[in-house]
GROMACS .gro file of C-alpha atoms in nm:
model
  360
    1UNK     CA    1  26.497   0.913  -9.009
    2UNK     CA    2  26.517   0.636  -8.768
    3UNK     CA    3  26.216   0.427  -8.712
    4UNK     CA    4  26.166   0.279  -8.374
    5UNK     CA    5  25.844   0.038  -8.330
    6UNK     CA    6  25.691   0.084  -7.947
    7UNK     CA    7  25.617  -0.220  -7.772
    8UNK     CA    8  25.424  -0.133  -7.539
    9UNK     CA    9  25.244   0.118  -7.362
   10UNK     CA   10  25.188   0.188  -6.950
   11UNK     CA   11  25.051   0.428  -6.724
   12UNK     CA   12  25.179   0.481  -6.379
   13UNK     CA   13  25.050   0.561  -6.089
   14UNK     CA   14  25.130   0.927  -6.098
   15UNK     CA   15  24.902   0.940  -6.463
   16UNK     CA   16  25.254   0.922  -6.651
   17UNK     CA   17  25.217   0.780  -6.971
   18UNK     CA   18  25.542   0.564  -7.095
   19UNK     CA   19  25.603   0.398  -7.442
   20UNK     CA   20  25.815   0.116  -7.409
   21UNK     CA   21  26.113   0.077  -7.758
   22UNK     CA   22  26.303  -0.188  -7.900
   23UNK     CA   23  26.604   0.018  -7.819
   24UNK     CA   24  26.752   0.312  -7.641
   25UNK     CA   25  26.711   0.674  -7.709
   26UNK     CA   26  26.941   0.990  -7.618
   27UNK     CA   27  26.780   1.225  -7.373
   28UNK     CA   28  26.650   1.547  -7.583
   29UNK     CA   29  26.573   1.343  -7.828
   30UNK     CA   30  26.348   1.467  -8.044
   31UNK     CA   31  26.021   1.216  -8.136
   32UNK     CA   32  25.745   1.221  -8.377
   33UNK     CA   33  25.498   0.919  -8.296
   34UNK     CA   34  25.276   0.768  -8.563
   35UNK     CA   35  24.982   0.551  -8.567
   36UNK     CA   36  25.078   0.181  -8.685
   37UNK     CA   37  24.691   0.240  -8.862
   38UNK     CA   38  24.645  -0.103  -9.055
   39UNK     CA   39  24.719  -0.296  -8.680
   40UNK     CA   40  24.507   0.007  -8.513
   41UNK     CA   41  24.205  -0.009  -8.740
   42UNK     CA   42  24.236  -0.450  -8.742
   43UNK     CA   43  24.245  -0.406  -8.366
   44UNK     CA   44  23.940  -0.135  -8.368
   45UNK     CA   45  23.761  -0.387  -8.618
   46UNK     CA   46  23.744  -0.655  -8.399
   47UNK     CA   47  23.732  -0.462  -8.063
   48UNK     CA   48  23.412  -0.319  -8.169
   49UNK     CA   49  23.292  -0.688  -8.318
   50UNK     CA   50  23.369  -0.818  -7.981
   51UNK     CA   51  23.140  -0.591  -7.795
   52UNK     CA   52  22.859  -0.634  -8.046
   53UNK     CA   53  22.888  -0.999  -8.033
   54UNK     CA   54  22.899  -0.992  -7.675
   55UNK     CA   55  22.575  -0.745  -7.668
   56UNK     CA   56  22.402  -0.999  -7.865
   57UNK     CA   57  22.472  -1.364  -7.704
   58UNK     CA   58  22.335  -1.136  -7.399
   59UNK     CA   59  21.988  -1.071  -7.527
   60UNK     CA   60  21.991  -1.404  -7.784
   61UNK     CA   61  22.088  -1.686  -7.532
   62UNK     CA   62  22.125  -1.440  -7.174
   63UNK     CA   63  22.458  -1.618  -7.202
   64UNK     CA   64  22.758  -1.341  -7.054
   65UNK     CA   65  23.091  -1.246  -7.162
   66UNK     CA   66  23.340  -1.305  -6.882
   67UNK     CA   67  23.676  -1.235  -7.085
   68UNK     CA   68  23.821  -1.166  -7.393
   69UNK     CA   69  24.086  -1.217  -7.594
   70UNK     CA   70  24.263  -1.014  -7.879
   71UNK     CA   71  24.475  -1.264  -8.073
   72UNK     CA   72  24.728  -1.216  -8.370
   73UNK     CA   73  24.456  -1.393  -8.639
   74UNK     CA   74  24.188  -1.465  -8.417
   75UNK     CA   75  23.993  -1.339  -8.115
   76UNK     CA   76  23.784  -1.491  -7.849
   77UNK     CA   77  23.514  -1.460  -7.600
   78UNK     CA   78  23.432  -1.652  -7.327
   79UNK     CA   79  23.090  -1.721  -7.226
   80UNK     CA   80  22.952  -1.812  -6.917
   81UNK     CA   81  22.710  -2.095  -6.851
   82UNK     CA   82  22.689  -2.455  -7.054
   83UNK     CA   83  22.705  -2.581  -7.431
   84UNK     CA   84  22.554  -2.355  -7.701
   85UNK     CA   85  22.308  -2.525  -7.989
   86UNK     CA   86  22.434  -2.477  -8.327
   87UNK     CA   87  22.127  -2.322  -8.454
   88UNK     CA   88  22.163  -2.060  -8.166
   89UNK     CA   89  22.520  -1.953  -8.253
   90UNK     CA   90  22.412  -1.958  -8.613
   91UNK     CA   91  22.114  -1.710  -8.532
   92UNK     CA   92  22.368  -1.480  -8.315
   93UNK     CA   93  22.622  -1.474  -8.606
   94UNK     CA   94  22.307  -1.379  -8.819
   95UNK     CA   95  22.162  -1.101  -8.610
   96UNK     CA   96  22.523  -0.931  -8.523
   97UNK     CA   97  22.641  -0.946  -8.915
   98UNK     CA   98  22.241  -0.781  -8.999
   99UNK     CA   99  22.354  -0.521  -8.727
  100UNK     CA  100  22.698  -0.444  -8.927
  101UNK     CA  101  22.488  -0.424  -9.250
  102UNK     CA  102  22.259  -0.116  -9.055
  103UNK     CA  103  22.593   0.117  -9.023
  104UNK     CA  104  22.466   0.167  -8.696
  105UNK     CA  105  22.620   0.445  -8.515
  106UNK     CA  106  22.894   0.380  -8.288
  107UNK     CA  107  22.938   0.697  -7.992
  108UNK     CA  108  23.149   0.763  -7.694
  109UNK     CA  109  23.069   0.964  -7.383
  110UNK     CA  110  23.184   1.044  -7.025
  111UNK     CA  111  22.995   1.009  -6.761
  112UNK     CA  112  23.062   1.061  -6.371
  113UNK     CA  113  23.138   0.773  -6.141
  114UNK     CA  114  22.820   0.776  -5.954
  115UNK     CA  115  22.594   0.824  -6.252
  116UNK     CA  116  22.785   0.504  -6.401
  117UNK     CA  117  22.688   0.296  -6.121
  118UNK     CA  118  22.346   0.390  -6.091
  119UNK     CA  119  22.346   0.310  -6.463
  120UNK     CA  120  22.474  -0.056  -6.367
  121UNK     CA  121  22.200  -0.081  -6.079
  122UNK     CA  122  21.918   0.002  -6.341
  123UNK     CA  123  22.040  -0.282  -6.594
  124UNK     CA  124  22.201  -0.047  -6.856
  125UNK     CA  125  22.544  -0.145  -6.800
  126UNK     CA  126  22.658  -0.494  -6.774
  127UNK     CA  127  22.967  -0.441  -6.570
  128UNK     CA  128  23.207  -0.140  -6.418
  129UNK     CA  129  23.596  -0.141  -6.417
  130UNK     CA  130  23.800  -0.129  -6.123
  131UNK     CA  131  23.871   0.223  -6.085
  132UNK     CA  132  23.728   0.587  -5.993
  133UNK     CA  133  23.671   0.898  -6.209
  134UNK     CA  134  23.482   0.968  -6.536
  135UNK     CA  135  23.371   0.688  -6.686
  136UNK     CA  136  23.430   0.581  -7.054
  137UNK     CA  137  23.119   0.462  -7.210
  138UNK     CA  138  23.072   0.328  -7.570
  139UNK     CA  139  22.727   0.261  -7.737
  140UNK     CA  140  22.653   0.064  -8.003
  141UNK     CA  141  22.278   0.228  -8.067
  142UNK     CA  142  22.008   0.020  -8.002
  143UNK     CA  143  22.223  -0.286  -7.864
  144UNK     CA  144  22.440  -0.204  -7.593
  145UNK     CA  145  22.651   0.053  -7.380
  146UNK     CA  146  22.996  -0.062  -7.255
  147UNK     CA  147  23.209   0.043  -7.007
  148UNK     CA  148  23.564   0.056  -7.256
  149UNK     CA  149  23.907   0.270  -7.278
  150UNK     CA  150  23.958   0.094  -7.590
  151UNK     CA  151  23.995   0.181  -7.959
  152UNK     CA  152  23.689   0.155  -8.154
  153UNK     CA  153  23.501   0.152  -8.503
  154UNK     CA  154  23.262   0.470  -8.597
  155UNK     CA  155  22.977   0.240  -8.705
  156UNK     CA  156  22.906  -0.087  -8.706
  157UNK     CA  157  22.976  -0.103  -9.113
  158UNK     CA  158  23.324  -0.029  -9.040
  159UNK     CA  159  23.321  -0.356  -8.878
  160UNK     CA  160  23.293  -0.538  -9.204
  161UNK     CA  161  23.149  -0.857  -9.109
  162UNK     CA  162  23.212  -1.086  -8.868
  163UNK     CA  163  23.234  -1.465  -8.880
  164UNK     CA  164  23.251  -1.792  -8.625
  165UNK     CA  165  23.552  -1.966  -8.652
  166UNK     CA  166  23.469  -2.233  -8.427
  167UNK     CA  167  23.323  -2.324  -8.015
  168UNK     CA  168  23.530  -2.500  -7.742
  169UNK     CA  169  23.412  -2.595  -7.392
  170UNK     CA  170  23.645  -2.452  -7.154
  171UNK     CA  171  23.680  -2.424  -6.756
  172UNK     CA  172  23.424  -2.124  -6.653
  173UNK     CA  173  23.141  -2.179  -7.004
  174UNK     CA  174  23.194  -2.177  -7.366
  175UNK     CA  175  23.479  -2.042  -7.597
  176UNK     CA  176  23.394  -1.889  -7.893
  177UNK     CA  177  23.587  -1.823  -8.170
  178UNK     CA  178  23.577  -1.520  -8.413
  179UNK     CA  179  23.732  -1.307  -8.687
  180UNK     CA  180  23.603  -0.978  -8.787
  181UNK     CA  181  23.661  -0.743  -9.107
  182UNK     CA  182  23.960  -0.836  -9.362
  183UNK     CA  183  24.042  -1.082  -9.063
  184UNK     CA  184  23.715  -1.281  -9.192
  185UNK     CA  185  23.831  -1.225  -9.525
  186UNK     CA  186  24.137  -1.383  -9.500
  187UNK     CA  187  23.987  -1.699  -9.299
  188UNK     CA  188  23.740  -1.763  -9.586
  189UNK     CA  189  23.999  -1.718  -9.811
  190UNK     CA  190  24.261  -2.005  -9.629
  191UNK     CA  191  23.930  -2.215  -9.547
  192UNK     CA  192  23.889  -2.217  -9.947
  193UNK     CA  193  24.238  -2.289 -10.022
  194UNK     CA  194  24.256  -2.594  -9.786
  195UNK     CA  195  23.932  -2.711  -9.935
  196UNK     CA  196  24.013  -2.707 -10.254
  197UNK     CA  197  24.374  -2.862 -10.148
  198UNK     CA  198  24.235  -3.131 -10.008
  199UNK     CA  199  23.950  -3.175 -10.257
  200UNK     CA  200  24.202  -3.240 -10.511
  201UNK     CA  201  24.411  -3.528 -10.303
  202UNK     CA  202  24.086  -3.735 -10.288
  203UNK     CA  203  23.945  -3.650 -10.614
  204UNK     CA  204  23.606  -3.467 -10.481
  205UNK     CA  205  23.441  -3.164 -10.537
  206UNK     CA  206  23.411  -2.915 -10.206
  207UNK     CA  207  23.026  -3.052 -10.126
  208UNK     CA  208  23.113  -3.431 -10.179
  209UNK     CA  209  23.442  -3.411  -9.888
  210UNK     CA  210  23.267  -3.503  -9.600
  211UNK     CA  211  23.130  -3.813  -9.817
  212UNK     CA  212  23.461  -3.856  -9.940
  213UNK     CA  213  23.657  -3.880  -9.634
  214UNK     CA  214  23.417  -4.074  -9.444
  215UNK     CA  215  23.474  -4.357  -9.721
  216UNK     CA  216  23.841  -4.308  -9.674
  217UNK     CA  217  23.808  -4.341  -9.300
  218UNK     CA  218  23.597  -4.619  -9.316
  219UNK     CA  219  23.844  -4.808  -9.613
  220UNK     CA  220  24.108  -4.703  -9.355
  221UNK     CA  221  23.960  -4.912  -9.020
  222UNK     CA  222  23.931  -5.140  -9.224
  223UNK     CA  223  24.254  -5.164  -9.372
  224UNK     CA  224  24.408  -5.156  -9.038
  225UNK     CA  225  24.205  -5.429  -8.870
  226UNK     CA  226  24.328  -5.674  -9.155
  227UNK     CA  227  24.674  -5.517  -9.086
  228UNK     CA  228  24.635  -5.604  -8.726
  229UNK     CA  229  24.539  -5.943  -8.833
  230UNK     CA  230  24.841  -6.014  -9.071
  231UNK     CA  231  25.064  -5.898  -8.787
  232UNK     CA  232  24.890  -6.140  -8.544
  233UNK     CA  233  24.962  -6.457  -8.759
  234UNK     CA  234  25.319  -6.314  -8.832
  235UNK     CA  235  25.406  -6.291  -8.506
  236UNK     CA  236  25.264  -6.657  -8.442
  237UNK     CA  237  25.443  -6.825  -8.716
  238UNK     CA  238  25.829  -6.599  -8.629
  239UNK     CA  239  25.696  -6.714  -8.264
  240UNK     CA  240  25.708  -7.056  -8.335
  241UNK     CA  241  26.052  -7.025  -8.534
  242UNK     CA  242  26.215  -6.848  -8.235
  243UNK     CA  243  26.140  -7.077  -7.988
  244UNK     CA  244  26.273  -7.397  -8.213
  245UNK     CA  245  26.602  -7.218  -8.265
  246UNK     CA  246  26.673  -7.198  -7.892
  247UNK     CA  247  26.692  -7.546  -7.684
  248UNK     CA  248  26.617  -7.548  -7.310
  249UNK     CA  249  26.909  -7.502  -7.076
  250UNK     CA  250  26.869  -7.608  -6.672
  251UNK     CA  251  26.487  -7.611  -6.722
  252UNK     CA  252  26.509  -7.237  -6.926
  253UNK     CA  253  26.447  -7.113  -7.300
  254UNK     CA  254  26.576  -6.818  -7.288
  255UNK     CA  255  26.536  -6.609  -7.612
  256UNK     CA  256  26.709  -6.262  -7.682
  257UNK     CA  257  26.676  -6.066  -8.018
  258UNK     CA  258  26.692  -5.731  -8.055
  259UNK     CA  259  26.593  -5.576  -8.412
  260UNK     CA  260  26.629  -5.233  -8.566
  261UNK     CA  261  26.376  -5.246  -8.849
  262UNK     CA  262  26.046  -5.354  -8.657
  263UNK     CA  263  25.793  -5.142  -8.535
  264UNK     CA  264  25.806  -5.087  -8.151
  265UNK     CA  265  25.462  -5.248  -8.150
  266UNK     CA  266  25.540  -5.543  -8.300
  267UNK     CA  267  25.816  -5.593  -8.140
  268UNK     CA  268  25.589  -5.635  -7.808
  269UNK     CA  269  25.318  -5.865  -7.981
  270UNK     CA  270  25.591  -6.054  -8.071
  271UNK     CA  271  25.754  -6.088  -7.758
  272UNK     CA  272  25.393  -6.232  -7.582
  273UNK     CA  273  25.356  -6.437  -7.874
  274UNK     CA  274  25.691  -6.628  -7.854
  275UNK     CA  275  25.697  -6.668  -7.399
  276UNK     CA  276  25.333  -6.821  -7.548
  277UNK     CA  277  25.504  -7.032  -7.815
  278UNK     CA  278  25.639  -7.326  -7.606
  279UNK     CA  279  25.677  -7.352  -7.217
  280UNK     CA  280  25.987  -7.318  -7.042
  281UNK     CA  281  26.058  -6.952  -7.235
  282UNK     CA  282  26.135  -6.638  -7.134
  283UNK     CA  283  26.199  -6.304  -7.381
  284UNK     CA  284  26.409  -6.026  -7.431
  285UNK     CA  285  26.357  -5.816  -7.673
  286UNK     CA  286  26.463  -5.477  -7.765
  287UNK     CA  287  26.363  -5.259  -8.029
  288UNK     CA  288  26.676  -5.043  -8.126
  289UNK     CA  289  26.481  -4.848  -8.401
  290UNK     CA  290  26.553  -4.530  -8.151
  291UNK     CA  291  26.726  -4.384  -7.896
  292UNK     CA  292  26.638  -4.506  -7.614
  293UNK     CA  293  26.602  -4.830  -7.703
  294UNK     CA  294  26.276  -5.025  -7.620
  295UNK     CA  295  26.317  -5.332  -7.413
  296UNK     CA  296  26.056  -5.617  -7.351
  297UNK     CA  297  26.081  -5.911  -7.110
  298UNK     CA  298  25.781  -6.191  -7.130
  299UNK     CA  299  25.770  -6.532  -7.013
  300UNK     CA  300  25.522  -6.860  -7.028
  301UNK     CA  301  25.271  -6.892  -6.762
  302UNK     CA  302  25.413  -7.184  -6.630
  303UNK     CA  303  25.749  -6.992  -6.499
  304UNK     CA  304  25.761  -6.818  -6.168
  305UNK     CA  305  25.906  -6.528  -6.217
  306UNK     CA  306  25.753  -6.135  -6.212
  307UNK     CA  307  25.827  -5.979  -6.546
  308UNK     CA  308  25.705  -5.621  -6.434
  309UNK     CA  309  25.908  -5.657  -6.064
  310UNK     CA  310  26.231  -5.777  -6.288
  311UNK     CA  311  26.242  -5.518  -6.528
  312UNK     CA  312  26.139  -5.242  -6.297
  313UNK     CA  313  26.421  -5.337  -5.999
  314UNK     CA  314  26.700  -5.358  -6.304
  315UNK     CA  315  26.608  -5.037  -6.491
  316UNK     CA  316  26.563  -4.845  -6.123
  317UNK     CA  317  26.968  -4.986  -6.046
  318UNK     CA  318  27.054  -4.731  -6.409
  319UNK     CA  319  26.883  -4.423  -6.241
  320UNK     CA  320  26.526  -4.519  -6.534
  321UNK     CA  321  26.177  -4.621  -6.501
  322UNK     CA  322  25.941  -4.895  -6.614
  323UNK     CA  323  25.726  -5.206  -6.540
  324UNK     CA  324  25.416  -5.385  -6.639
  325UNK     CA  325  25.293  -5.722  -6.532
  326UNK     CA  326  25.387  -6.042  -6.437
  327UNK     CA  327  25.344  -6.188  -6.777
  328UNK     CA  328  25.456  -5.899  -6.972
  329UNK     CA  329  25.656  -5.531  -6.893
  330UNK     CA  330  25.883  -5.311  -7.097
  331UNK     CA  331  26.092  -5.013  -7.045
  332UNK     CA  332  26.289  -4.754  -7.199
  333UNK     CA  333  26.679  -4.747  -7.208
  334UNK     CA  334  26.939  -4.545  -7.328
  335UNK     CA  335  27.135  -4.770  -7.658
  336UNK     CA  336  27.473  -4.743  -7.480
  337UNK     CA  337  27.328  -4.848  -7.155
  338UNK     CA  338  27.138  -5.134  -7.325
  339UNK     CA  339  27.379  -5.416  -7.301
  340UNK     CA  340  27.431  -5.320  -6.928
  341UNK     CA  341  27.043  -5.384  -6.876
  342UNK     CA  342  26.991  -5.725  -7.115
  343UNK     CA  343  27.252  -5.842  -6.909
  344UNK     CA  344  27.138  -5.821  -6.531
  345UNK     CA  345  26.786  -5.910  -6.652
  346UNK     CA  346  26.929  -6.233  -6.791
  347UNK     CA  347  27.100  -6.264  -6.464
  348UNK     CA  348  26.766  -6.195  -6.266
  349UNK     CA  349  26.621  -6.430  -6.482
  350UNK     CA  350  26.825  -6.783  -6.493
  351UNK     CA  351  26.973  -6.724  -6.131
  352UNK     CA  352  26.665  -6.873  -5.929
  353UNK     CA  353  26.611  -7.145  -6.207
  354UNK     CA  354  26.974  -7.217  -6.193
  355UNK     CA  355  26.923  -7.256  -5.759
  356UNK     CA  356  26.613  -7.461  -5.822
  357UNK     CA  357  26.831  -7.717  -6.061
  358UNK     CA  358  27.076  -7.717  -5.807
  359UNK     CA  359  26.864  -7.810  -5.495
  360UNK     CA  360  26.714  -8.089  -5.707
   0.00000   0.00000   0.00000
């Protein structure tokens, strides 16, 4: 027997009801269609969790769904209006898993279009959909009637629980996060594993992370501000050696390296550091660590010259972008178009101080 999944299901406007395949069938084919029921009862579980969750940030916080969203591991709900307090999300979560625990009932009926809205008017329908007929109606008893076509739990036990996975603040309110049934089960489950996971790389137990990794954190800043400060004196004392290497020629230092080992952003600290050395210099560096290679161009304050308007005319001539400031810019290249660039920004470089020896 072949097995074909659907992908998808539509109604025209005729009431025609087409299933959508992976592939092709024969006409006459003959079908037998069967109910995928672990996705179908997931999908009921946290249908049903949505609406009760929905039905009780109503009441709780008078805080309204305006969409929702059916996910493969996780669902959400939008919420209209500002931030939510964590001890009012906490008591929601509360009240809608207490409801699950009551098996409350959950029913469907039909009701007439007119009757629906004159349900709406009185308050005992949040919202309609967009079309005419019977209406669907599902009631969770004692909590809420719904508007819904969709698939849904029994009772509210057959939800099995329903858990938070986390709030964002988006556009139109609040996102909330949410898992319902073996969903929840398999969060908790992952949430445990990465716990203990990382409990073990810092040698804590579970209740003593938070303490743990704030320690690390903090060790951390502070590794990286002495880090900071190493590279500062580094690039003072290679600063220093550069600039003695290279003599001044027609009133110009000019000093290009290019390395391949050297973090991009030393690379740049070391480039202000050495136009700072000694006066008279300009840099070009390049960091070839990567394609495209990084290039830098600095000079001492007491050459006139626009670093930024150099670099940015040169790399514009190869079709590329970049810039900065008269002191300091840098730009991206591609390594076989490198040379090309080194060499018209040396050329944009010693040109007017070659002019200015000249006219003196």
């Amino acid at each position: 027997m072949l097995e074909i999944p659907v992908e998808k299901v539509e109604e025209d406007e005729e009431g025609a009801v087409w299933h959508f395949v992976r592939q092709p069938l024969a006409a006459g084919t003959q079908v037998e269609g069967h109910i995928d029921w672990d996705r179908r009862f997931d999908h009921m579980q946290q249908h049903t969790g949505q609406h009760l969750l929905s039905a009780v940030f109503f009441q709780e916080l008078q805080a309204p769904t305006v969409s929702f969203h059916l996910g493969e591991s996780t669902s959400t709900i939008d919420l209209a209006g500002g931030s939510l307090a964590p001890e009012g999300l906490e008591r929601v979560e509360r009240i809608v898993n207490d409801i699950i625990g009551q098996d409350r009932p959950v029913t469907t009926g039909f009701v007439p279009h007119a009757e629906a809205e004159a349900m709406l008017a009185a308050g005992e329908l949040r919202k309609l959909p967009d079309r005419q007929g019977t209406i669907r109606l599902i009631e969770i008893a004692d909590c809420d009637r719904n508007a819904c076509g969709g698939t849904h739990v029994r009772s509210t036990g057959q939800i099995g629980g329903l858990l938070v996975r986390g709030v964002e603040k988006v556009r139109q309110g609040v996102r909330v996060e949410f898992v319902c049934g073996l969903r929840a089960v398999r969060a908790a489950r992952t949430d445990r594993k990465v716990l203990s996971e990382t409990s073990a790389l810092v040698s804590s137990g579970a209740s003593d992370l938070p303490a743990a990794v704030g320690r690390l954190l903090k060790e951390a800043k502070a590794s990286a501000k002495e880090r900071q400060k190493l590279h500062q004196e580094l690039a003072a004392f290679e600063a220093a050696s550069l600039v003695k290497d290279v003599p001044i020629d027609n009133g110009l230092r000019l000093v290009v390296r290019a390395w391949k080992d050297r973090d991009r952003d030393y690379v740049k600290l070391l480039a202000s550091r050495t136009a700072a050395a000694a006066p008279s210099t300009a840099v070009i560096f390049c960091a070839t660590d990567t394609d495209p290679v990084r290039v830098f161009v600095a000079r001492s304050l007491d050459l006139d010259f626009n670093c930024g308007r150099i670099l940015r005319d040169t790399l514009a001539r190869l079709g590329l972008r970049g810039g900065g400031s008269t002191d300091l810019a840098q730009g991206d290249v591609p390594a076989e178009q490198e040379p090309e660039l080194r060499a018209s920004i040396t050329e944009a470089i010693q040109r007017p101080m070659e002019e200015a020896q000249g006219r003196h």
